[in-house]
Each structure stands twice: as structure tokens, then as C-alpha cells.
PDB file of C-alpha atoms in Angstrom:
ATOM      1  CA  MET A 610      -9.881  20.805 -10.341  1.00  0.00           C
ATOM      2  CA  ASN A 611      -8.822  17.936 -10.955  1.00  0.00           C
ATOM      3  CA  ASN A 612      -5.245  18.507 -11.018  1.00  0.00           C
ATOM      4  CA  ILE A 613      -4.860  19.077  -7.577  1.00  0.00           C
ATOM      5  CA  ALA A 614      -2.559  16.523  -6.238  1.00  0.00           C
ATOM      6  CA  LEU A 615      -0.895  18.274  -3.047  1.00  0.00           C
ATOM      7  CA  GLY A 616      -2.362  16.665   0.236  1.00  0.00           C
ATOM      8  CA  SER A 617      -3.610  13.661  -2.283  1.00  0.00           C
ATOM      9  CA  TYR A 618      -1.734  10.358  -0.126  1.00  0.00           C
ATOM     10  CA  LEU A 619      -1.077   7.346  -2.532  1.00  0.00           C
ATOM     11  CA  PRO A 620      -1.424   4.274  -0.159  1.00  0.00           C
ATOM     12  CA  LEU A 621       1.911   2.558  -2.578  1.00  0.00           C
ATOM     13  CA  ASN A 622       4.054   0.129  -0.938  1.00  0.00           C
ATOM     14  CA  SER A 623       8.153   1.994  -1.623  1.00  0.00           C
ATOM     15  CA  ILE A 624      10.334   2.669  -0.136  1.00  0.00           C
ATOM     16  CA  ILE A 625      10.168   5.988   0.699  1.00  0.00           C
ATOM     17  CA  HIS A 626       6.606   5.118   1.871  1.00  0.00           C
ATOM     18  CA  ARG A 627       8.405   2.722   4.896  1.00  0.00           C
ATOM     19  CA  LEU A 628      10.660   5.881   5.627  1.00  0.00           C
ATOM     20  CA  ASP A 629      10.238   7.707   8.782  1.00  0.00           C
ATOM     21  CA  PRO A 630       7.773  10.583   8.898  1.00  0.00           C
ATOM     22  CA  ARG A 631      10.770  12.863  10.414  1.00  0.00           C
ATOM     23  CA  ALA A 632      13.271  11.769   8.448  1.00  0.00           C
ATOM     24  CA  LYS A 633      11.304  12.738   5.568  1.00  0.00           C
ATOM     25  CA  ILE A 634      10.474  16.541   6.846  1.00  0.00           C
ATOM     26  CA  CYS A 635      14.034  16.981   7.709  1.00  0.00           C
ATOM     27  CA  ALA A 636      15.239  15.945   4.295  1.00  0.00           C
ATOM     28  CA  MET A 637      12.059  18.302   2.515  1.00  0.00           C
ATOM     29  CA  LEU A 638      13.086  21.055   4.720  1.00  0.00           C
ATOM     30  CA  LEU A 639      16.976  20.885   3.459  1.00  0.00           C
ATOM     31  CA  MET A 640      15.950  19.945   0.159  1.00  0.00           C
ATOM     32  CA  MET A 641      13.966  24.186   0.324  1.00  0.00           C
ATOM     33  CA  ILE A 642      17.442  25.565   1.717  1.00  0.00           C
ATOM     34  CA  ALA A 643      19.135  23.896  -1.481  1.00  0.00           C
ATOM     35  CA  ILE A 644      16.628  25.268  -3.625  1.00  0.00           C
ATOM     36  CA  PHE A 645      16.710  28.918  -2.722  1.00  0.00           C
ATOM     37  CA  LEU A 646      20.718  29.090  -3.032  1.00  0.00           C
ATOM     38  CA  PRO A 647      22.044  30.974  -5.928  1.00  0.00           C
ATOM     39  CA  ALA A 648      23.823  27.604  -7.062  1.00  0.00           C
ATOM     40  CA  GLY A 649      22.573  28.338 -10.664  1.00  0.00           C
ATOM     41  CA  TYR A 650      20.999  26.892 -13.742  1.00  0.00           C
ATOM     42  CA  LEU A 651      24.042  23.748 -12.638  1.00  0.00           C
ATOM     43  CA  GLY A 652      22.425  23.179  -9.244  1.00  0.00           C
ATOM     44  CA  TYR A 653      18.671  23.271 -10.546  1.00  0.00           C
ATOM     45  CA  VAL A 654      19.418  20.303 -12.515  1.00  0.00           C
ATOM     46  CA  VAL A 655      21.579  18.858  -9.716  1.00  0.00           C
ATOM     47  CA  LEU A 656      18.091  18.962  -7.328  1.00  0.00           C
ATOM     48  CA  GLY A 657      16.437  18.068 -10.379  1.00  0.00           C
ATOM     49  CA  ILE A 658      17.624  14.691 -10.738  1.00  0.00           C
ATOM     50  CA  CYS A 659      17.322  13.536  -7.815  1.00  0.00           C
ATOM     51  CA  ILE A 660      13.927  14.643  -7.154  1.00  0.00           C
ATOM     52  CA  ILE A 661      12.592  12.833 -10.044  1.00  0.00           C
ATOM     53  CA  CYS A 662      14.772   9.675  -8.686  1.00  0.00           C
ATOM     54  CA  VAL A 663      12.911   9.559  -5.132  1.00  0.00           C
ATOM     55  CA  SER A 664       9.563  10.403  -7.703  1.00  0.00           C
ATOM     56  CA  MET A 665      10.648   6.810  -9.005  1.00  0.00           C
ATOM     57  CA  LEU A 666      11.748   5.170  -5.973  1.00  0.00           C
ATOM     58  CA  ALA A 667       7.842   6.896  -4.487  1.00  0.00           C
ATOM     59  CA  LYS A 668       6.405   4.966  -7.482  1.00  0.00           C
ATOM     60  CA  LEU A 669       5.163   8.272  -7.732  1.00  0.00           C
ATOM     61  CA  LYS A 670       4.421   9.255 -12.289  1.00  0.00           C
ATOM     62  CA  LEU A 671       5.682  11.946 -13.413  1.00  0.00           C
ATOM     63  CA  SER A 672       2.248  12.584 -14.262  1.00  0.00           C
ATOM     64  CA  PHE A 673       1.068  13.325 -10.832  1.00  0.00           C
ATOM     65  CA  LEU A 674       3.668  15.846  -9.958  1.00  0.00           C
ATOM     66  CA  TRP A 675       2.712  17.463 -13.508  1.00  0.00           C
ATOM     67  CA  ARG A 676      -0.744  17.114 -12.375  1.00  0.00           C
ATOM     68  CA  ALA A 677       0.211  19.451  -8.881  1.00  0.00           C
ATOM     69  CA  MET A 678       2.481  21.966 -10.786  1.00  0.00           C
ATOM     70  CA  LYS A 679      -0.557  22.437 -13.752  1.00  0.00           C
ATOM     71  CA  PRO A 680      -2.419  24.939 -10.713  1.00  0.00           C
ATOM     72  CA  MET A 681       0.315  27.425 -10.465  1.00  0.00           C
ATOM     73  CA  LEU A 682       0.234  27.929 -14.538  1.00  0.00           C
ATOM     74  CA  PHE A 683      -1.410  30.836 -13.733  1.00  0.00           C
ATOM     75  CA  MET A 684       0.365  32.367 -11.213  1.00  0.00           C
ATOM     76  CA  LEU A 685       3.795  31.939 -13.026  1.00  0.00           C
ATOM     77  CA  THR A 686       2.358  33.159 -16.706  1.00  0.00           C
ATOM     78  CA  PHE A 687       1.761  36.897 -13.774  1.00  0.00           C
ATOM     79  CA  LEU A 688       5.362  36.669 -12.740  1.00  0.00           C
ATOM     80  CA  LEU A 689       6.461  36.327 -16.493  1.00  0.00           C
ATOM     81  CA  ILE A 690       4.173  39.310 -17.345  1.00  0.00           C
ATOM     82  CA  ILE A 691       5.417  41.208 -14.363  1.00  0.00           C
ATOM     83  CA  ASN A 692       9.275  40.731 -14.811  1.00  0.00           C
ATOM     84  CA  LEU A 693       8.928  41.461 -18.401  1.00  0.00           C
ATOM     85  CA  LEU A 694       7.301  44.413 -17.301  1.00  0.00           C
ATOM     86  CA  VAL A 695       9.178  45.876 -14.702  1.00  0.00           C
ATOM     87  CA  VAL A 696      12.659  44.198 -14.438  1.00  0.00           C
ATOM     88  CA  ARG A 697      15.414  46.561 -17.134  1.00  0.00           C
ATOM     89  CA  GLU A 698      18.666  44.690 -15.811  1.00  0.00           C
ATOM     90  CA  GLY A 699      21.505  42.813 -18.700  1.00  0.00           C
ATOM     91  CA  SER A 700      20.980  43.148 -22.465  1.00  0.00           C
ATOM     92  CA  ILE A 701      18.010  43.800 -24.718  1.00  0.00           C
ATOM     93  CA  LEU A 702      17.279  40.600 -26.749  1.00  0.00           C
ATOM     94  CA  PHE A 703      14.784  41.888 -28.433  1.00  0.00           C
ATOM     95  CA  THR A 704      12.198  44.787 -28.667  1.00  0.00           C
ATOM     96  CA  ILE A 705       8.277  45.113 -29.540  1.00  0.00           C
ATOM     97  CA  GLY A 706       8.247  47.977 -30.993  1.00  0.00           C
ATOM     98  CA  SER A 707       9.404  50.496 -28.413  1.00  0.00           C
ATOM     99  CA  PHE A 708       9.336  48.072 -26.056  1.00  0.00           C
ATOM    100  CA  ALA A 709      12.458  46.338 -24.854  1.00  0.00           C
ATOM    101  CA  ILE A 710      13.182  42.883 -23.752  1.00  0.00           C
ATOM    102  CA  TYR A 711      15.971  42.322 -21.026  1.00  0.00           C
ATOM    103  CA  SER A 712      17.736  39.159 -20.890  1.00  0.00           C
ATOM    104  CA  GLY A 713      17.925  39.725 -16.769  1.00  0.00           C
ATOM    105  CA  ALA A 714      13.630  39.626 -17.094  1.00  0.00           C
ATOM    106  CA  VAL A 715      14.061  36.065 -18.610  1.00  0.00           C
ATOM    107  CA  SER A 716      16.368  34.639 -16.459  1.00  0.00           C
ATOM    108  CA  GLN A 717      14.459  36.003 -12.930  1.00  0.00           C
ATOM    109  CA  THR A 718      11.491  34.251 -14.440  1.00  0.00           C
ATOM    110  CA  LEU A 719      13.512  30.742 -15.324  1.00  0.00           C
ATOM    111  CA  TYR A 720      14.598  31.394 -11.606  1.00  0.00           C
ATOM    112  CA  ILE A 721      11.166  31.820 -10.094  1.00  0.00           C
ATOM    113  CA  VAL A 722       9.744  28.776 -12.514  1.00  0.00           C
ATOM    114  CA  VAL A 723      12.134  26.062 -11.724  1.00  0.00           C
ATOM    115  CA  ARG A 724      12.696  27.009  -7.825  1.00  0.00           C
ATOM    116  CA  LEU A 725       8.506  27.328  -7.267  1.00  0.00           C
ATOM    117  CA  ALA A 726       8.785  23.880  -9.525  1.00  0.00           C
ATOM    118  CA  LEU A 727      11.230  22.191  -7.685  1.00  0.00           C
ATOM    119  CA  MET A 728       9.259  23.166  -4.021  1.00  0.00           C
ATOM    120  CA  ILE A 729       5.790  21.852  -5.848  1.00  0.00           C
ATOM    121  CA  MET A 730       7.668  18.663  -6.440  1.00  0.00           C
ATOM    122  CA  ILE A 731       9.753  18.233  -3.062  1.00  0.00           C
ATOM    123  CA  THR A 732       5.604  19.304  -1.439  1.00  0.00           C
ATOM    124  CA  THR A 733       3.860  17.167  -3.320  1.00  0.00           C
ATOM    125  CA  ILE A 734       6.033  13.435  -2.712  1.00  0.00           C
ATOM    126  CA  LEU A 735       5.953  13.844   1.101  1.00  0.00           C
ATOM    127  CA  THR A 736       2.396  14.109   1.055  1.00  0.00           C
ATOM    128  CA  ALA A 737       2.230  11.494  -1.334  1.00  0.00           C
ATOM    129  CA  THR A 738       4.323   9.065   0.666  1.00  0.00           C
ATOM    130  CA  THR A 739       3.249  10.042   4.194  1.00  0.00           C
ATOM    131  CA  LYS A 740       0.237   9.313   5.601  1.00  0.00           C
ATOM    132  CA  PRO A 741      -1.864  12.555   7.506  1.00  0.00           C
ATOM    133  CA  LEU A 742      -1.494  10.455  11.022  1.00  0.00           C
ATOM    134  CA  GLU A 743       2.198   9.768  10.540  1.00  0.00           C
ATOM    135  CA  LEU A 744       2.519  13.528   9.615  1.00  0.00           C
ATOM    136  CA  THR A 745       0.966  14.915  13.202  1.00  0.00           C
ATOM    137  CA  LEU A 746       3.658  12.640  14.947  1.00  0.00           C
ATOM    138  CA  ALA A 747       6.609  14.118  13.069  1.00  0.00           C
ATOM    139  CA  ILE A 748       5.741  17.348  13.100  1.00  0.00           C
ATOM    140  CA  GLU A 749       4.437  17.029  16.777  1.00  0.00           C
ATOM    141  CA  ASP A 750       8.409  15.119  17.912  1.00  0.00           C
ATOM    142  CA  LEU A 751      10.106  17.563  15.329  1.00  0.00           C
ATOM    143  CA  LEU A 752       8.542  20.910  17.847  1.00  0.00           C
ATOM    144  CA  LYS A 753       8.651  19.343  21.243  1.00  0.00           C
ATOM    145  CA  PRO A 754      11.954  21.123  21.605  1.00  0.00           C
ATOM    146  CA  PHE A 755      10.509  24.346  21.526  1.00  0.00           C
ATOM    147  CA  GLN A 756       8.254  23.974  24.391  1.00  0.00           C
ATOM    148  CA  VAL A 757      10.575  25.148  26.658  1.00  0.00           C
ATOM    149  CA  ILE A 758       9.795  28.298  25.067  1.00  0.00           C
ATOM    150  CA  HIS A 759       5.966  27.613  25.355  1.00  0.00           C
ATOM    151  CA  VAL A 760       5.563  26.525  21.812  1.00  0.00           C
ATOM    152  CA  PRO A 761       1.950  24.841  21.384  1.00  0.00           C
ATOM    153  CA  ALA A 762       3.640  21.623  19.216  1.00  0.00           C
ATOM    154  CA  HIS A 763       0.579  19.268  19.604  1.00  0.00           C
ATOM    155  CA  GLU A 764      -1.818  21.873  18.652  1.00  0.00           C
ATOM    156  CA  ILE A 765       0.630  23.153  15.370  1.00  0.00           C
ATOM    157  CA  ALA A 766       0.832  19.941  14.622  1.00  0.00           C
ATOM    158  CA  MET A 767      -2.527  18.749  14.409  1.00  0.00           C
ATOM    159  CA  MET A 768      -4.005  22.148  12.927  1.00  0.00           C
ATOM    160  CA  ILE A 769      -1.769  21.474  10.372  1.00  0.00           C
ATOM    161  CA  SER A 770      -2.464  17.753  10.404  1.00  0.00           C
ATOM    162  CA  ILE A 771      -6.134  19.014   9.465  1.00  0.00           C
ATOM    163  CA  ALA A 772      -5.452  21.290   7.045  1.00  0.00           C
ATOM    164  CA  LEU A 773      -3.517  18.686   4.341  1.00  0.00           C
ATOM    165  CA  ARG A 774      -6.231  16.346   5.396  1.00  0.00           C
ATOM    166  CA  PHE A 775      -9.254  18.480   4.202  1.00  0.00           C
ATOM    167  CA  ILE A 776      -7.528  19.799   0.618  1.00  0.00           C
ATOM    168  CA  PRO A 777      -9.275  16.294  -1.170  1.00  0.00           C
ATOM    169  CA  THR A 778     -12.634  17.128   0.226  1.00  0.00           C
ATOM    170  CA  LEU A 779     -12.494  20.711  -0.213  1.00  0.00           C
ATOM    171  CA  ILE A 780     -12.011  19.861  -3.815  1.00  0.00           C
ATOM    172  CA  GLU A 781     -15.209  17.814  -3.554  1.00  0.00           C
ATOM    173  CA  GLU A 782     -17.039  20.472  -2.640  1.00  0.00           C
ATOM    174  CA  THR A 783     -15.491  22.883  -4.630  1.00  0.00           C
ATOM    175  CA  GLN A 784     -16.335  20.651  -7.451  1.00  0.00           C
ATOM    176  CA  ARG A 785     -19.815  19.030  -6.407  1.00  0.00           C
ATOM    177  CA  ILE A 786     -21.071  23.120  -5.944  1.00  0.00           C
ATOM    178  CA  MET A 787     -19.615  23.649  -9.580  1.00  0.00           C
ATOM    179  CA  LYS A 788     -21.703  21.212 -10.935  1.00  0.00           C
ATOM    180  CA  ALA A 789     -24.741  22.199  -8.831  1.00  0.00           C
ATOM    181  CA  GLN A 790     -24.549  25.918 -10.290  1.00  0.00           C
ATOM    182  CA  ALA A 791     -23.992  24.309 -13.333  1.00  0.00           C
ATOM    183  CA  SER A 792     -27.477  23.024 -13.187  1.00  0.00           C
ATOM    184  CA  ARG A 793     -29.266  26.492 -12.239  1.00  0.00           C
ATOM    185  CA  GLY A 794     -27.995  28.069 -16.168  1.00  0.00           C
ATOM    186  CA  VAL A 795     -23.940  29.984 -14.230  1.00  0.00           C
ATOM    187  CA  ASP A 796     -21.801  29.935 -16.585  1.00  0.00           C
ATOM    188  CA  MET A 797     -18.112  30.021 -15.083  1.00  0.00           C
ATOM    189  CA  GLU A 798     -16.264  30.023 -18.451  1.00  0.00           C
ATOM    190  CA  ASN A 799     -18.320  31.936 -20.709  1.00  0.00           C
ATOM    191  CA  GLY A 800     -18.918  35.703 -20.582  1.00  0.00           C
ATOM    192  CA  LYS A 801     -17.419  39.349 -20.118  1.00  0.00           C
ATOM    193  CA  LEU A 802     -15.091  39.660 -17.508  1.00  0.00           C
ATOM    194  CA  MET A 803     -17.827  41.266 -14.230  1.00  0.00           C
ATOM    195  CA  GLU A 804     -19.861  37.670 -15.450  1.00  0.00           C
ATOM    196  CA  LYS A 805     -16.622  36.025 -14.707  1.00  0.00           C
ATOM    197  CA  VAL A 806     -16.210  37.211 -11.306  1.00  0.00           C
ATOM    198  CA  ARG A 807     -20.249  36.776 -10.318  1.00  0.00           C
ATOM    199  CA  ALA A 808     -20.052  33.504 -11.306  1.00  0.00           C
ATOM    200  CA  ILE A 809     -16.777  33.100  -9.024  1.00  0.00           C
ATOM    201  CA  LEU A 810     -18.403  35.155  -6.479  1.00  0.00           C
ATOM    202  CA  SER A 811     -21.970  32.371  -6.133  1.00  0.00           C
ATOM    203  CA  LEU A 812     -19.311  29.493  -5.794  1.00  0.00           C
ATOM    204  CA  ILE A 813     -17.022  31.088  -2.892  1.00  0.00           C
ATOM    205  CA  VAL A 814     -19.544  32.011  -0.841  1.00  0.00           C
ATOM    206  CA  PRO A 815     -21.358  28.475  -0.753  1.00  0.00           C
ATOM    207  CA  LEU A 816     -17.897  26.728  -0.215  1.00  0.00           C
ATOM    208  CA  PHE A 817     -17.294  29.202   2.776  1.00  0.00           C
ATOM    209  CA  VAL A 818     -20.698  28.496   4.341  1.00  0.00           C
ATOM    210  CA  SER A 819     -19.453  24.674   3.749  1.00  0.00           C
ATOM    211  CA  ALA A 820     -15.915  25.159   5.463  1.00  0.00           C
ATOM    212  CA  PHE A 821     -17.136  26.682   8.155  1.00  0.00           C
ATOM    213  CA  GLN A 822     -19.882  23.779   8.096  1.00  0.00           C
ATOM    214  CA  ARG A 823     -17.445  20.829   8.502  1.00  0.00           C
ATOM    215  CA  ALA A 824     -15.106  22.643  10.863  1.00  0.00           C
ATOM    216  CA  GLU A 825     -17.956  22.955  12.930  1.00  0.00           C
ATOM    217  CA  ASP A 826     -19.065  19.726  12.949  1.00  0.00           C
ATOM    218  CA  LEU A 827     -15.191  18.674  13.479  1.00  0.00           C
ATOM    219  CA  ALA A 828     -15.029  19.917  16.406  1.00  0.00           C
ATOM    220  CA  TYR A 829     -18.398  18.558  17.765  1.00  0.00           C
ATOM    221  CA  ALA A 830     -17.045  15.414  16.914  1.00  0.00           C
ATOM    222  CA  MET A 831     -13.421  16.001  18.818  1.00  0.00           C
ATOM    223  CA  GLU A 832     -15.194  17.109  21.913  1.00  0.00           C
ATOM    224  CA  ALA A 833     -17.274  14.138  21.665  1.00  0.00           C
ATOM    225  CA  ARG A 834     -15.038  11.750  21.787  1.00  0.00           C
ATOM    226  CA  GLY A 835     -12.754  13.584  24.667  1.00  0.00           C
ATOM    227  CA  TYR A 836     -10.157  15.975  23.171  1.00  0.00           C
ATOM    228  CA  ILE A 837      -8.431  17.816  24.847  1.00  0.00           C
ATOM    229  CA  PRO A 838      -5.725  19.281  23.401  1.00  0.00           C
ATOM    230  CA  ASN A 839      -3.288  20.139  26.480  1.00  0.00           C
ATOM    231  CA  ARG A 840      -3.759  17.099  28.246  1.00  0.00           C
ATOM    232  CA  PRO A 841      -0.840  14.423  28.231  1.00  0.00           C
ATOM    233  CA  ARG A 842      -1.545  11.874  26.122  1.00  0.00           C
ATOM    234  CA  SER A 843      -0.207   8.426  25.038  1.00  0.00           C
ATOM    235  CA  ARG A 844       0.188   7.201  21.565  1.00  0.00           C
ATOM    236  CA  TYR A 845      -0.514   3.638  19.466  1.00  0.00           C
ATOM    237  CA  LYS A 846       2.424   4.320  16.884  1.00  0.00           C
ATOM    238  CA  GLN A 847       5.900   4.943  17.890  1.00  0.00           C
ATOM    239  CA  LEU A 848       8.514   6.207  15.475  1.00  0.00           C
ATOM    240  CA  LYS A 849      11.757   5.074  15.320  1.00  0.00           C
ATOM    241  CA  MET A 850      14.364   5.929  13.326  1.00  0.00           C
ATOM    242  CA  SER A 851      16.359   2.957  11.092  1.00  0.00           C
ATOM    243  CA  GLY A 852      19.224   3.112   8.803  1.00  0.00           C
ATOM    244  CA  LYS A 853      17.637   4.060   5.720  1.00  0.00           C
ATOM    245  CA  ASP A 854      16.232   6.913   7.517  1.00  0.00           C
ATOM    246  CA  TYR A 855      19.305   8.434   8.196  1.00  0.00           C
ATOM    247  CA  LEU A 856      20.590   7.460   5.253  1.00  0.00           C
ATOM    248  CA  LEU A 857      18.209   9.370   3.107  1.00  0.00           C
ATOM    249  CA  LEU A 858      19.412  12.822   5.737  1.00  0.00           C
ATOM    250  CA  ALA A 859      23.397  11.847   5.367  1.00  0.00           C
ATOM    251  CA  GLY A 860      21.814  11.830   0.889  1.00  0.00           C
ATOM    252  CA  THR A 861      20.418  14.931   1.466  1.00  0.00           C
ATOM    253  CA  MET A 862      23.365  16.769   3.059  1.00  0.00           C
ATOM    254  CA  LEU A 863      25.275  15.631   0.814  1.00  0.00           C
ATOM    255  CA  ILE A 864      22.844  17.386  -1.976  1.00  0.00           C
ATOM    256  CA  LEU A 865      22.823  20.202   0.019  1.00  0.00           C
ATOM    257  CA  ALA A 866      26.717  20.731   0.623  1.00  0.00           C
ATOM    258  CA  THR A 867      27.410  20.140  -3.523  1.00  0.00           C
ATOM    259  CA  THR A 868      24.921  22.651  -3.511  1.00  0.00           C
ATOM    260  CA  VAL A 869      26.875  25.072  -1.964  1.00  0.00           C
ATOM    261  CA  LEU A 870      29.836  24.250  -3.183  1.00  0.00           C
ATOM    262  CA  LEU A 871      28.501  25.486  -6.405  1.00  0.00           C
ATOM    263  CA  VAL A 872      27.733  28.456  -4.857  1.00  0.00           C
ATOM    264  CA  ILE A 873      31.017  29.155  -3.881  1.00  0.00           C
ATOM    265  CA  TYR A 874      33.008  27.638  -6.467  1.00  0.00           C
ATOM    266  CA  GLY A 875      30.302  28.395  -9.054  1.00  0.00           C
TER     267      GLY A 875
END
């Protein structure tokens, strides 16, 4: 549980931290589009180098990004096994008894792994360099044009902000429950499969109860402070774009254009 870094804000003094959150969100969306384009391994190398450079500008250690990706290793291993069992494209690389491993299965798995890793790195950089309140204001501003078709911009931004804010809190709550269960003799690491399932259930049930209790307490606190979602409200902090923000967007669009060129001429 200590390896989960997604949703954690690091109060560092970097140029990325000082950028407008709207520019960072738009840059993240453009990078997501570039990741899903079939630009080949060269395109992913370019994207990876750019993301690592941004991480260095944000003064984030690579170990911090690795912590964010470690919880995904189980899912990536599961995808690898499924692709090796299902995909029958390309040439046969080697055989294990009567079972053949195809090159298409390996390449497709590598594409999935690289894409997921890049997406996790981008999202981690965004949440680590942007305060939850700034994310709320930025998402609300970006969704305001959709209010014409009655999209609740403020409510959506508030829900996303609260979800990101409570990720570290729920992780701490999970650790506390695990220690309490371990002190009562619950072993979550050893034993047979059904014993592990029962141990996990003993963790999930109190975690859900605690999460619902926190949600109820938060609702009461917001109501006590006079929060009404549909009422017009003013802001103490106003977001303003600067030259650095436009430079970030221009650089991200250049990366996206490079990826598109690699798709066309690669």
C-alpha cells in the first residue's frame, strides 16, 4: 500500500508546479491522444523521453513514478498471460511442449504495457504537481462551455477533486485496518486461496463502511458550511494563463504532431 503514489500532491517549488492547471490538464489530454496513436516503438520512445524531461523539471524522482506503476504490475502480468494464450498472430518465437508463443502476442503485450506505463506517469505528474483545489477550478473552467447543454460542470469538478483528495486517506485507512486485522490473527499473506479470499473480505467490508462514513461526515460538513451546488458563487483565486502555459501547450501539440507524422510515414 505504501507504493501507491497516484493522487498524492508533493509541495515542491518547480516550474511545473507554477503552471496553470488548465494548461496541464489540456497537455495531459493531448499526450493521452498521442499515446493511443499507433506510432510504433519510436513514437513511444519520444513520448517517454518527453515525460521523463517533464518529471525532471517538476523535481519528481523516477522512483516516485515507479511507485505509482508498481500496483499495476499484477494487471500487466495478467494481460501478458491472456495475450500469450489468446493471440495467434505473427511467427512462432518458441514452443513450450505443445503450446506455441507467437510474436504478435509479445508485441501486443508490450504495446499495452508501454501505453499503461506512460498514462500512469502522466497522471501521476499531474496530481503530484497540482493541488486538489486547483484541479477543481481548472476542471470547472474547462467544462463551463458544456453548461449550454446542461452539463453540471461544478458538480463534476467537485466529485473528481474529492475522489483524488481521498485516495491517500483511503490508503491510510486500509493500512490501519490491515494492522488491526493482523493483531487479531488474520493472515493475508499465507494460507490457501479460500483463506486469502476470506482475509480480503475481512478487509473490504470495514473499508467500505469507513468510506461511507467519511462520505456522510463530509456531506454534513459541507451542508453545515452552507454549500449549495446549484447556487452561483465567487472565487477568491482566479486562474490566469501566462506565456509559460501557452509554451507548454505549444510543445505538447508539437509532440502530438510528431506522433501523427510517425503514424503516417513510419
